[in-house]
Short mmCIF file of C-alpha atoms in Angstrom, two decimals:
data_model
loop_
_atom_site.label_atom_id
_atom_site.label_comp_id
_atom_site.label_asym_id
_atom_site.label_seq_id
_atom_site.Cartn_x
_atom_site.Cartn_y
_atom_site.Cartn_z
CA MET P 423 8.65 -19.71 -35.87
CA ARG P 424 11.49 -17.54 -34.79
CA ILE P 425 14.87 -18.24 -32.86
CA LEU P 426 16.11 -15.92 -30.55
CA PHE P 427 19.65 -16.91 -29.86
CA ASN P 428 22.02 -15.34 -26.84
CA ARG P 429 25.33 -15.16 -28.46
CA ARG P 430 26.76 -14.10 -25.05
CA ILE P 431 25.92 -17.24 -23.01
CA CYS P 432 26.68 -19.94 -25.70
CA SER P 433 29.58 -22.12 -24.63
CA GLY P 434 29.78 -24.21 -27.44
CA HIS P 435 28.14 -27.62 -26.22
CA ALA P 436 26.88 -27.93 -29.79
CA ARG P 437 23.88 -30.00 -28.54
CA CYS P 438 21.44 -27.83 -31.02
CA ASN P 439 23.61 -28.65 -33.87
CA GLU P 440 23.37 -32.44 -32.67
CA LYS P 441 19.56 -32.21 -32.37
CA GLY P 442 19.10 -29.75 -35.09
CA PRO P 443 21.62 -30.03 -37.75
CA ASP P 444 19.40 -28.22 -40.52
CA VAL P 445 18.31 -25.27 -38.22
CA TYR P 446 21.65 -24.76 -36.22
CA GLY P 447 25.06 -24.48 -37.68
CA LEU P 448 28.39 -24.03 -36.02
CA ASP P 449 31.18 -21.55 -36.13
CA GLU P 450 34.85 -22.63 -36.24
CA MET P 451 35.05 -23.09 -32.39
CA GLY P 452 31.84 -24.99 -32.38
CA TYR P 453 29.57 -22.48 -31.23
CA CYS P 454 26.01 -21.94 -32.63
CA LEU P 455 25.30 -20.03 -35.73
CA PRO P 456 21.67 -20.38 -36.53
CA ARG P 457 21.09 -20.77 -40.04
CA SER P 458 18.39 -18.26 -40.29
CA PRO P 459 16.37 -16.41 -37.55
CA ILE P 460 13.09 -17.64 -39.22
CA VAL P 461 12.25 -21.47 -39.16
CA PRO P 462 10.67 -23.04 -41.84
CA PRO P 463 7.36 -25.32 -41.05
CA GLU P 464 9.23 -28.50 -42.04
CA LEU P 465 12.17 -27.69 -39.63
CA GLU P 466 10.22 -26.54 -36.93
CA GLU P 467 10.65 -29.81 -34.83
CA GLN P 468 14.40 -29.71 -35.30
CA ALA P 469 14.34 -26.01 -34.20
CA ARG P 470 12.66 -26.97 -30.97
CA ASP P 471 14.86 -29.93 -30.22
CA GLY P 472 17.83 -28.05 -30.60
CA ALA P 473 16.62 -25.21 -28.36
CA ARG P 474 15.30 -27.64 -25.63
CA ASN P 475 18.73 -29.36 -25.56
CA CYS P 476 20.87 -26.30 -24.90
CA PRO P 477 22.52 -26.54 -21.36
CA GLU P 478 22.91 -22.94 -21.45
CA GLY P 479 19.36 -21.73 -22.09
CA ALA P 480 20.90 -19.60 -25.00
CA LEU P 481 17.92 -20.70 -27.50
CA THR P 482 14.62 -19.42 -27.11
CA ILE P 483 11.70 -20.39 -29.72
CA VAL P 484 9.01 -17.74 -30.32
CA GLU P 485 5.81 -19.30 -32.05
CA ASP P 486 4.31 -16.90 -34.24
CA MET K 574 22.42 -37.36 8.63
CA THR K 575 26.10 -37.30 9.31
CA GLU K 576 27.72 -37.21 12.34
CA ALA K 577 29.50 -33.70 12.31
CA GLN K 578 25.96 -32.32 12.15
CA ALA K 579 25.01 -33.23 15.41
CA GLY K 580 27.74 -31.74 17.68
CA PRO K 581 28.59 -28.24 17.55
CA SER K 582 30.16 -26.28 14.61
CA PRO K 583 33.57 -27.21 13.80
CA PRO K 584 36.34 -24.54 14.07
CA THR K 585 36.36 -24.37 10.17
CA THR K 586 33.04 -22.70 10.06
CA PRO K 587 33.46 -18.93 9.81
CA ASP K 588 31.34 -16.23 11.39
CA HIS K 589 29.31 -15.00 8.51
CA VAL K 590 27.97 -18.70 8.15
CA PRO K 591 24.57 -19.35 10.09
CA ALA K 592 24.43 -22.46 11.68
CA SER K 593 21.20 -23.36 9.69
CA LEU K 594 23.33 -23.64 6.60
CA VAL K 595 25.91 -26.02 8.21
CA PHE K 596 25.89 -29.32 6.70
CA SER K 597 28.74 -32.09 6.32
CA TYR K 598 29.40 -33.38 3.07
CA ASP K 599 32.69 -35.63 2.30
CA PHE K 600 32.65 -35.51 -1.30
CA SER K 601 36.12 -37.30 -1.35
CA GLY K 602 36.18 -39.75 1.50
CA ASP K 603 32.66 -40.71 2.21
CA PRO K 604 32.41 -44.53 2.34
CA MET K 605 29.48 -44.70 -0.14
CA PHE K 606 31.80 -43.49 -2.96
CA ALA K 607 33.49 -46.93 -2.87
CA THR K 608 30.34 -48.60 -3.91
CA ALA K 609 27.69 -46.34 -5.09
CA PRO K 610 29.52 -43.32 -6.36
CA VAL K 611 26.74 -42.16 -8.96
CA ASP K 612 24.09 -42.25 -6.23
CA ALA K 613 26.47 -40.63 -3.53
CA PRO K 614 26.10 -36.94 -3.84
CA GLU K 615 22.19 -36.87 -3.84
CA HIS K 616 22.09 -39.23 -0.97
CA LEU K 617 24.59 -37.51 1.29
CA THR K 618 23.10 -33.87 0.63
CA ARG K 619 19.62 -35.17 1.25
CA GLY K 620 17.94 -32.66 3.46
CA ALA K 621 20.71 -30.15 3.16
CA PRO K 622 19.58 -26.55 2.19
CA ASP K 623 20.00 -25.78 -1.57
CA ILE K 624 23.02 -23.74 -0.82
CA PHE K 625 25.02 -25.06 2.13
CA TYR K 626 28.52 -25.02 3.96
CA SER K 627 30.38 -27.98 4.56
CA PRO K 628 32.99 -27.50 7.54
CA LEU K 629 35.05 -30.27 5.92
CA ASN K 630 38.36 -29.76 3.88
CA GLY K 631 38.74 -26.21 5.22
CA GLY K 632 35.13 -25.43 4.71
CA PHE K 633 33.28 -24.78 1.57
CA TRP K 634 29.97 -23.87 0.15
CA VAL K 635 28.06 -26.37 -2.02
CA LEU K 636 25.46 -25.74 -4.51
CA LYS K 637 22.72 -28.30 -5.28
CA ARG K 638 20.68 -26.36 -7.97
CA PHE K 639 21.24 -26.43 -11.84
CA ASP K 640 20.40 -22.89 -12.19
CA ASP K 641 22.68 -21.84 -9.42
CA MET K 642 25.63 -23.51 -10.87
CA ARG K 643 25.02 -22.21 -14.14
CA GLU K 644 24.86 -18.79 -12.65
CA VAL K 645 28.07 -19.19 -10.84
CA SER K 646 29.77 -20.40 -13.70
CA ARG K 647 28.99 -17.33 -15.60
CA ARG K 648 30.40 -15.10 -13.04
CA PRO K 649 34.01 -15.56 -13.21
CA ASP K 650 34.51 -11.89 -11.77
CA VAL K 651 32.85 -12.95 -8.78
CA PHE K 652 33.47 -16.60 -8.72
CA SER K 653 37.09 -17.23 -9.88
CA ASN K 654 38.56 -20.55 -10.81
CA TYR K 655 41.82 -19.95 -8.96
CA PRO K 656 42.89 -21.82 -7.17
CA ALA K 657 41.61 -24.94 -7.92
CA GLY K 658 40.67 -28.04 -5.77
CA ILE K 659 38.98 -28.21 -2.10
CA PRO K 660 41.38 -28.01 -0.22
CA ALA K 661 43.31 -25.90 -2.57
CA THR K 662 46.22 -27.45 -4.34
CA VAL K 663 49.39 -25.83 -2.69
CA GLY K 664 53.13 -25.69 -3.37
CA ARG K 665 53.06 -24.64 -7.07
CA SER K 666 54.77 -21.63 -8.34
CA ARG K 667 52.39 -20.40 -10.82
CA LYS K 668 48.65 -21.08 -11.90
CA MET K 669 47.55 -23.97 -13.65
CA ALA K 670 46.46 -23.12 -17.17
CA PRO K 671 43.94 -23.16 -18.13
CA ILE K 672 41.80 -24.47 -15.29
CA GLU K 673 42.80 -21.70 -12.97
CA ILE K 674 42.93 -19.06 -15.56
CA ASP K 675 39.87 -16.71 -15.58
CA PRO K 676 38.26 -14.77 -18.50
CA PRO K 677 39.73 -12.64 -20.28
CA GLU K 678 43.11 -14.17 -20.15
CA LEU K 679 41.30 -17.61 -20.60
CA ASP K 680 40.11 -16.57 -24.17
CA ARG K 681 43.55 -17.29 -25.81
CA TYR K 682 43.69 -20.73 -24.64
CA ARG K 683 40.21 -21.54 -25.66
CA TYR K 684 40.70 -19.95 -29.01
CA THR K 685 43.58 -21.86 -29.66
CA LEU K 686 42.55 -25.28 -28.61
CA GLY K 687 38.51 -24.94 -29.42
CA PRO K 688 38.96 -25.23 -33.20
CA ALA K 689 41.16 -28.33 -32.98
CA LEU K 690 38.38 -30.06 -30.78
CA ALA K 691 35.24 -28.76 -32.34
CA PRO K 692 32.69 -31.12 -33.83
CA PRO K 693 33.70 -31.13 -37.27
CA LYS K 694 37.28 -31.93 -36.47
CA VAL K 695 36.12 -34.54 -33.75
CA LYS K 696 33.89 -36.33 -36.11
CA ALA K 697 37.16 -36.83 -38.38
CA MET K 698 38.88 -38.68 -35.32
CA GLU K 699 36.07 -41.46 -35.37
CA ASP K 700 38.26 -43.82 -37.35
CA GLN K 701 41.11 -43.43 -34.91
CA VAL K 702 39.03 -44.03 -31.78
CA ARG K 703 37.75 -47.14 -33.47
CA SER K 704 40.91 -48.26 -34.35
CA ILE K 705 42.04 -48.18 -30.63
CA ALA K 706 38.77 -49.38 -29.01
CA GLY K 707 38.22 -52.37 -31.29
CA PRO K 708 41.45 -54.08 -30.75
CA LEU K 709 41.64 -53.50 -27.11
CA ILE K 710 37.89 -55.05 -26.76
CA ALA K 711 38.65 -58.03 -29.26
CA ALA K 712 41.80 -58.78 -27.11
CA CYS K 713 39.57 -59.53 -24.00
CA ALA K 714 36.47 -60.51 -25.73
CA PRO K 715 37.24 -64.22 -25.98
CA ASP K 716 38.40 -64.63 -22.19
CA GLY K 717 34.79 -64.33 -20.89
CA ARG K 718 36.15 -61.68 -18.02
CA ALA K 719 38.15 -58.59 -17.85
CA ASP K 720 38.81 -55.78 -15.48
CA PHE K 721 37.16 -53.08 -17.37
CA VAL K 722 39.07 -50.39 -16.03
CA GLU K 723 42.50 -52.03 -16.75
CA ALA K 724 41.71 -53.66 -20.13
CA VAL K 725 39.48 -51.02 -21.83
CA SER K 726 38.64 -47.53 -19.99
CA SER K 727 41.95 -46.51 -18.79
CA LYS K 728 43.90 -47.50 -21.82
CA LEU K 729 41.54 -45.96 -24.55
CA PRO K 730 41.83 -42.30 -23.71
CA VAL K 731 45.71 -42.23 -23.41
CA ARG K 732 46.29 -43.85 -26.67
CA MET K 733 43.81 -41.34 -28.28
CA PHE K 734 45.41 -38.30 -26.47
CA LEU K 735 48.99 -39.59 -27.57
CA ARG K 736 47.65 -39.37 -31.09
CA LEU K 737 46.51 -35.78 -30.62
CA VAL K 738 49.99 -34.77 -29.57
CA ASN K 739 51.81 -37.07 -31.85
CA VAL K 740 53.56 -39.33 -29.69
CA ASP K 741 54.32 -42.99 -30.40
CA ASP K 742 51.76 -45.50 -28.98
CA SER K 743 54.93 -47.35 -27.10
CA GLU K 744 54.85 -44.76 -24.52
CA SER K 745 50.92 -45.04 -23.59
CA GLU K 746 51.59 -47.83 -20.88
CA PRO K 747 54.07 -45.84 -18.58
CA LEU K 748 52.00 -42.69 -19.07
CA ARG K 749 48.91 -44.64 -18.15
CA ILE K 750 50.23 -46.02 -15.07
CA LEU K 751 51.45 -42.92 -13.98
CA HIS K 752 48.19 -41.01 -14.38
CA ARG K 753 46.31 -43.64 -12.50
CA GLN K 754 48.76 -43.17 -9.49
CA LEU K 755 48.10 -39.30 -9.99
CA PHE K 756 44.39 -39.97 -9.02
CA SER K 757 44.27 -43.45 -7.45
CA GLY K 758 47.63 -44.02 -5.81
CA ALA K 759 47.67 -45.52 -2.68
CA THR K 760 49.51 -42.95 -0.74
CA VAL K 761 49.84 -39.11 -0.85
CA GLU K 762 53.61 -39.58 -1.56
CA ALA K 763 52.87 -41.96 -4.55
CA ARG K 764 50.49 -39.37 -5.88
CA ILE K 765 52.92 -36.40 -5.55
CA HIS K 766 55.63 -38.73 -6.99
CA ALA K 767 53.67 -39.22 -10.10
CA GLY K 768 52.86 -35.50 -10.57
CA VAL K 769 56.44 -34.54 -10.40
CA THR K 770 57.21 -37.31 -12.71
CA LEU K 771 54.62 -36.28 -15.25
CA GLU K 772 55.37 -32.72 -15.02
CA LYS K 773 58.99 -33.63 -16.05
CA TYR K 774 57.77 -35.77 -18.89
CA TYR K 775 55.60 -33.23 -20.35
CA THR K 776 58.23 -30.45 -20.02
CA ASP K 777 60.58 -32.79 -21.91
CA LEU K 778 57.95 -33.32 -24.63
CA VAL K 779 57.39 -29.60 -25.01
CA ARG K 780 61.06 -29.15 -25.42
CA GLN K 781 61.52 -31.62 -28.05
CA ARG K 782 58.34 -30.67 -29.80
CA GLN K 783 59.83 -26.88 -30.27
CA ASP K 784 62.43 -28.32 -32.75
CA ASN K 785 59.87 -30.94 -34.46
CA LEU K 786 56.78 -28.85 -35.10
CA GLY K 787 53.63 -30.43 -36.76
CA ASP K 788 49.79 -30.53 -36.73
CA ASP K 789 49.37 -31.69 -33.30
CA LEU K 790 48.04 -29.99 -30.45
CA ILE K 791 51.25 -29.02 -28.47
CA SER K 792 52.44 -27.51 -31.83
CA ARG K 793 49.28 -25.58 -32.06
CA TYR K 794 49.91 -24.02 -28.66
CA ILE K 795 53.74 -23.27 -29.50
CA THR K 796 52.76 -21.50 -32.73
CA ALA K 797 49.67 -19.69 -31.77
CA THR K 798 49.48 -16.04 -32.07
CA PRO K 799 46.18 -15.38 -30.14
CA GLU K 800 45.21 -11.78 -28.88
CA GLY K 801 46.59 -11.53 -25.75
CA GLY K 802 50.05 -12.61 -26.59
CA ALA K 803 51.87 -15.92 -27.56
CA PHE K 804 52.47 -18.73 -25.15
CA SER K 805 55.30 -19.22 -22.75
CA PHE K 806 57.41 -22.50 -22.67
CA GLU K 807 55.75 -22.84 -19.27
CA ASP K 808 52.26 -21.98 -20.56
CA VAL K 809 52.58 -24.83 -23.03
CA VAL K 810 53.82 -27.22 -20.56
CA ASP K 811 50.91 -26.35 -18.23
CA ALA K 812 48.43 -26.79 -21.23
CA THR K 813 49.72 -29.84 -22.53
CA MET K 814 49.60 -31.43 -18.93
CA GLN K 815 46.31 -30.16 -18.40
CA LEU K 816 45.09 -31.72 -21.39
CA PHE K 817 46.00 -35.12 -20.35
CA VAL K 818 44.89 -34.48 -16.57
CA ALA K 819 41.47 -33.37 -18.11
CA GLY K 820 40.92 -36.02 -20.82
CA LEU K 821 42.36 -39.22 -19.37
CA ASP K 822 40.84 -39.59 -15.84
CA THR K 823 37.43 -38.28 -16.79
CA VAL K 824 36.88 -40.52 -19.78
CA THR K 825 37.99 -43.54 -17.89
CA ASN K 826 35.60 -42.98 -14.93
CA VAL K 827 32.62 -42.16 -17.26
CA LEU K 828 33.23 -45.21 -19.38
CA SER K 829 33.64 -47.38 -16.06
CA LEU K 830 30.61 -46.19 -14.52
CA THR K 831 28.67 -46.49 -17.68
CA TRP K 832 29.72 -50.21 -17.96
CA ASP K 833 29.36 -50.75 -14.30
CA TYR K 834 25.51 -49.50 -14.74
CA LEU K 835 25.08 -51.77 -17.72
CA ALA K 836 26.46 -54.74 -15.95
CA ARG K 837 23.73 -54.19 -13.25
CA HIS K 838 20.99 -53.65 -15.87
CA PRO K 839 20.84 -56.23 -18.26
CA GLU K 840 17.54 -54.82 -19.74
CA MET K 841 19.43 -51.82 -20.62
CA GLN K 842 22.11 -53.83 -22.55
CA GLN K 843 19.37 -55.42 -24.37
CA LEU K 844 18.00 -51.98 -25.67
CA ILE K 845 21.10 -51.40 -27.00
CA ARG K 846 21.63 -54.86 -28.66
CA ASP K 847 18.17 -54.36 -29.97
CA ASP K 848 18.81 -51.16 -31.43
CA PRO K 849 22.48 -49.84 -31.63
CA SER K 850 21.29 -46.52 -33.20
CA ILE K 851 20.38 -45.15 -29.73
CA ILE K 852 23.89 -45.17 -28.54
CA PRO K 853 24.77 -41.52 -29.03
CA SER K 854 21.52 -40.79 -27.08
CA ALA K 855 22.57 -43.30 -24.53
CA ALA K 856 25.99 -41.86 -24.08
CA ASP K 857 24.55 -38.39 -23.53
CA GLU K 858 22.09 -39.93 -21.00
CA MET K 859 25.01 -41.63 -19.22
CA LEU K 860 27.21 -38.57 -19.14
CA ARG K 861 24.00 -36.81 -17.34
CA TYR K 862 23.28 -39.47 -14.96
CA THR K 863 26.99 -40.28 -13.75
CA GLY K 864 27.84 -36.60 -13.78
CA ILE K 865 30.97 -37.39 -12.14
CA ILE K 866 32.67 -33.73 -11.80
CA SER K 867 32.57 -31.40 -9.08
CA SER K 868 34.00 -28.11 -9.97
CA THR K 869 35.48 -25.38 -7.57
CA ARG K 870 35.33 -21.70 -7.58
CA THR K 871 36.57 -19.06 -5.02
CA LEU K 872 35.11 -15.57 -4.19
CA THR K 873 36.99 -12.52 -5.37
CA GLN K 874 34.80 -10.39 -3.27
CA ASP K 875 32.07 -10.32 -0.39
CA PHE K 876 28.88 -11.31 -2.41
CA GLU K 877 25.25 -12.31 -1.65
CA PHE K 878 24.23 -14.80 -3.65
CA ASN K 879 20.62 -15.89 -3.87
CA GLY K 880 20.14 -14.62 -0.14
CA VAL K 881 23.25 -16.49 1.11
CA ARG K 882 26.17 -13.93 2.38
CA MET K 883 29.35 -15.32 1.11
CA LYS K 884 32.84 -13.65 1.65
CA THR K 885 35.92 -12.83 -0.31
CA GLY K 886 38.23 -16.10 -0.10
CA ASP K 887 35.15 -18.39 0.26
CA ARG K 888 35.13 -21.67 -1.78
CA VAL K 889 32.50 -23.20 -3.64
CA LEU K 890 31.84 -26.77 -4.56
CA MET K 891 29.49 -27.58 -7.66
CA PRO K 892 28.74 -31.19 -7.75
CA LEU K 893 27.34 -31.27 -11.70
CA ASN K 894 25.69 -34.57 -10.59
CA LEU K 895 23.31 -32.98 -8.73
CA ALA K 896 22.73 -30.10 -11.19
CA ASN K 897 21.94 -33.35 -13.75
CA ARG K 898 19.12 -34.54 -11.21
CA ASP K 899 17.64 -31.19 -10.02
CA PRO K 900 14.01 -31.89 -9.99
CA GLU K 901 13.15 -28.69 -11.54
CA VAL K 902 15.06 -29.60 -14.67
CA PHE K 903 15.05 -33.36 -14.64
CA PRO K 904 11.71 -34.57 -12.81
CA ASP K 905 12.87 -38.30 -13.26
CA GLY K 906 16.50 -37.50 -12.77
CA GLY K 907 17.53 -40.39 -10.70
CA GLU K 908 16.42 -42.81 -13.66
CA VAL K 909 17.95 -43.61 -16.80
CA HIS K 910 16.28 -43.20 -20.03
CA PHE K 911 18.46 -43.84 -23.15
CA GLY K 912 15.67 -42.00 -25.42
CA ARG K 913 15.45 -38.80 -23.24
CA LYS K 914 14.24 -36.41 -25.33
CA ILE K 915 15.33 -33.13 -23.34
CA ASN K 916 18.63 -33.69 -22.08
CA ASN K 917 20.38 -30.26 -21.34
CA HIS K 918 22.72 -31.94 -19.01
CA LEU K 919 25.66 -29.96 -17.13
CA ALA K 920 28.11 -32.89 -17.34
CA PHE K 921 30.76 -30.78 -19.08
CA GLY K 922 29.96 -27.61 -17.06
CA SER K 923 28.72 -24.18 -18.03
CA GLY K 924 30.10 -21.13 -19.18
CA PRO K 925 33.58 -19.94 -20.28
CA HIS K 926 35.08 -23.07 -18.73
CA ARG K 927 32.91 -25.68 -20.39
CA CYS K 928 34.93 -28.73 -21.23
CA LEU K 929 36.62 -28.43 -24.40
CA GLY K 930 37.02 -31.79 -24.98
CA SER K 931 33.36 -32.68 -24.68
CA HIS K 932 32.80 -33.93 -28.15
CA LEU K 933 35.87 -35.99 -28.14
CA ALA K 934 34.85 -37.41 -24.87
CA LYS K 935 31.19 -38.21 -26.28
CA LEU K 936 32.88 -39.77 -29.38
CA GLU K 937 35.01 -41.98 -27.49
CA MET K 938 31.81 -43.39 -25.39
CA VAL K 939 29.71 -43.63 -28.58
CA VAL K 940 32.55 -45.74 -30.64
CA THR K 941 33.32 -47.63 -27.33
CA LEU K 942 29.70 -48.99 -27.00
CA GLU K 943 29.58 -49.63 -30.48
CA GLU K 944 32.63 -51.82 -30.67
CA TRP K 945 31.99 -53.45 -27.26
CA PHE K 946 28.39 -54.56 -28.12
CA ARG K 947 29.43 -55.85 -31.56
CA ARG K 948 31.85 -58.05 -29.94
CA VAL K 949 30.52 -59.19 -26.26
CA PRO K 950 27.36 -60.80 -25.23
CA ALA K 951 25.38 -60.44 -21.95
CA PHE K 952 27.93 -59.21 -19.31
CA SER K 953 27.38 -58.88 -15.50
CA LEU K 954 29.54 -57.92 -12.46
CA ASP K 955 32.03 -60.77 -11.23
CA PRO K 956 30.59 -61.97 -8.00
CA HIS K 957 33.77 -63.22 -6.97
CA ASP K 958 35.69 -60.02 -7.42
CA PRO K 959 34.01 -57.11 -6.29
CA ALA K 960 34.14 -53.66 -8.16
CA LEU K 961 35.90 -50.50 -6.23
CA SER K 962 35.26 -46.98 -6.90
CA HIS K 963 36.42 -43.36 -5.34
CA GLY K 964 35.33 -39.92 -4.39
CA GLY K 965 36.73 -36.70 -5.29
CA HIS K 966 36.53 -33.74 -7.68
CA ALA K 967 36.20 -36.55 -10.34
CA PHE K 968 34.69 -39.69 -8.86
CA GLY K 969 35.18 -42.68 -10.70
CA MET K 970 36.31 -46.44 -10.54
CA ASP K 971 39.53 -48.17 -9.58
CA ARG K 972 38.43 -51.60 -10.81
CA LEU K 973 35.45 -53.16 -12.76
CA PRO K 974 35.59 -56.83 -12.88
CA LEU K 975 33.28 -57.83 -15.60
CA ILE K 976 32.11 -61.67 -16.81
CA TRP K 977 30.37 -62.96 -19.86
CA GLU K 978 29.95 -66.20 -21.68
CA ALA K 979 33.26 -66.89 -23.63
CA ALA K 980 33.07 -67.26 -27.16
CA ARG K 981 34.15 -71.05 -28.02
#
């Protein structure tokens, strides 16, 4: 599983970090910083939850 | 559905607006906002096109769809934040910063304030919020009754903000009363008087702070050296006032409407009592469900938006309550589910003007719910003392008398 993150439309809701703290970190402004573009199997649920809760639609999950 | 529709188009409908898109929506004065504000936007716009033109208040476009509001919020080059309000606020000599500032000039405000209100910093404020919410609730819990607005929801945010700007708690009552008057004053004169008094208060506060810098939010603006230049004295006064205007009334209203909902739904209170760990998720659900804010934009150019021809200077209203119930995004959006798994709501807006205080607002909700449910048993509306709400750009409650069984 991979994460596609559109930095341009992230506006700092930080919902990804709330739902998937081990997958999505935050920068100093509270904007998303995915910890890694590749998601290990044990974190896939967090990755999906975080992406689905982004109000901006800035996160896309690619299931390989 | 509304009377204005039946007759010929009122004079405030410009020529480029087709009659098929005209539909009256009174987001500030419709009587439904006095009793059922949370359901009012959907009820009052039922049957209207997804993008329609209301001839009231000088005329304005209304967006109903989640995607449309997000798209407009992301195009500040076409949809400017200046001027704020429908009808536009008049009589000010300068733009109200940062609400009326567009990117890229907006960036220096965001980069100055953003880090101070980002999740890690806000998390560290939890004890402070608890030390305010706990005593407010403890003070009324033994009485078995309270006007929740007066006793809790209007007091909590002003006390919290005074800590953020390092001002003594003793100033909180006069400030709270002025801010209540600013939004809910009985007459226009009372509201204007409150605005003028508050502007003078914040001007004096910033002037004093220039000689007593600390690590508070006002000092942060004064000392910042962002790309785009340092802030002028007026910039700091405006940003300080805006901080309070944005952070007090909004939190008061979402808290009040949440307690109003809980008072009407004892089974939802029970869910929280049975499992307080659902509170953070419940807070987000109530932020979605209430969606109190209607943001405004103004066209900077002639523009065709999703098949609708708009012209330079046209005003646009985005009732976020409607985005949060868009059936394509929230198929059961009219219902409250504290455990909602996918809750990508737009209660805090979208794009470059996304509410910077969102994390603090949510913390205030979570902590107030926790402190309340620790102390107060099942509660309901006072049948002898009706609640009262109001419409507007941020709809909310003027009073919310609640009753419960008092501790013996």
